[in-house]
Amino acid sequence: MNAPGAALLEVDGLNVGFKTSDGLVRAVTDVSFRIDPGEVLAVVGESGSGKSVTALALMKLHPRSAVISGTAMFDGVDLLALGDADMRAVRGNSIAMVFQDPMTALNPVFTVGFQISEAVLAHNDVTKKAAWARTVELLDLVGVPEPRQRASQYPHEFSGGMRQRAMIAMAISNDPKLLIADEPTTALDVTVQAQVMEVLREVRKETGAAMMLITHDLGLVAGAADRVQVMYASRLFEAGAIDDIFYDSRNPYTRALLGSIPQVDSERTERLLAIPGNPPSLLNPSPGCPFMPRCSERVERCTEELPTLLEIRGREHRSRCHLAQELAPISEVLP
Ligand SMILES: Nc1ncnc2c1ncn2[C@@H]1O[C@H](COP(=O)(O)OP(=O)(O)OP(=O)(O)O)[C@@H](O)[C@H]1O
Ligand SMILES: [Mg+2]
């Protein structure tokens, strides 16, 4: 059990590297964060910034070539130190994951209901009949219409959005304390995206689970998260409460991400405006700030010295930027 006020998950100094023929790819570098019981932490950043690798390392679903260090205390145990059997007991039980593409996570040769009830049976001492009843109840909870009939259908008989609902049903089947959702709506079209986000909101209300919501889309985060954590080139670049990030970001990279949120009702194009330039190689990091070549605010110092993740005010808001305290108010920079 958690002590009152204790974090549900506390990650400290997480490093994940991949040995490749070209050298060590540093996919996650010195990442520390916490998730409190019941809260939603959004993890955002461009492609390749280390979001998924962070989540997979916590779940021990990373490839064997990974070199990992750090600690990840969950409910009093260090996930990174758990053996395979203990980790299997955690996975799908107290921590569950929802992936981007439910088709890869669902097995095409078994019915959706069979797969969810197997998940129920794996962690509970109940009869098959009770597991099936629970399955129908779960499908109903995530808004699958006619859940009793739908349970007997195969994944290909479900639409993309319905499959993602089924995945969410499976993920919450054992009342997890933490739900890790990695780009849960990226593969879906915009209206279905909104529905699936709504389902996630509903199930969180129902189960009280905390959530780590991984997305490259800051636009999705606004109504859905309590805190935001921005990653760039394997590192944390900024972390804070949602308002601190959206209205008082102290980091040029976050600001660039905010500037690239598509604004459907403005004259700006609906397509995602990408940040000019590319993220750096993770093979041989240069000594300065990895965002320096793309940064509109860069100064001499940024070439030589990696900024530390500095506390802005209070313990909630941190930014990795030499100019964190000096940046103009965000309202003057963004439309
Ligand atoms: N098995 C692997 N071997 C070598 N490098 C890897 C491996 N898995 C991931 N990487 C590298 O680690 C970095 C971080 O990858 P990760 O999948 O975490 O990115 P991400 O932030 O989730 O991006 P996306 O938004 O595209 O999902 C990338 O540069 C990726 O190429
Ligand atoms: Mg990813």
Short mmCIF file of C-alpha atoms and ligand atoms in Angstrom, two decimals, residues 48 51-53 100 182-183 214, ligand 2:
data_model
loop_
_atom_site.label_atom_id
_atom_site.label_comp_id
_atom_site.label_asym_id
_atom_site.label_seq_id
_atom_site.Cartn_x
_atom_site.Cartn_y
_atom_site.Cartn_z
CA GLY A 48 12.18 9.60 -31.59
CA LYS A 51 8.57 8.48 -25.07
CA SER A 52 7.81 4.87 -25.97
CA VAL A 53 11.17 3.56 -24.85
CA GLN A 100 -1.34 2.81 -30.77
CA ASP A 182 1.05 5.10 -25.91
CA GLU A 183 -0.46 7.18 -28.73
CA ILE A 214 2.03 9.40 -24.42
MG MG B 2 6.50 6.08 -29.61
#
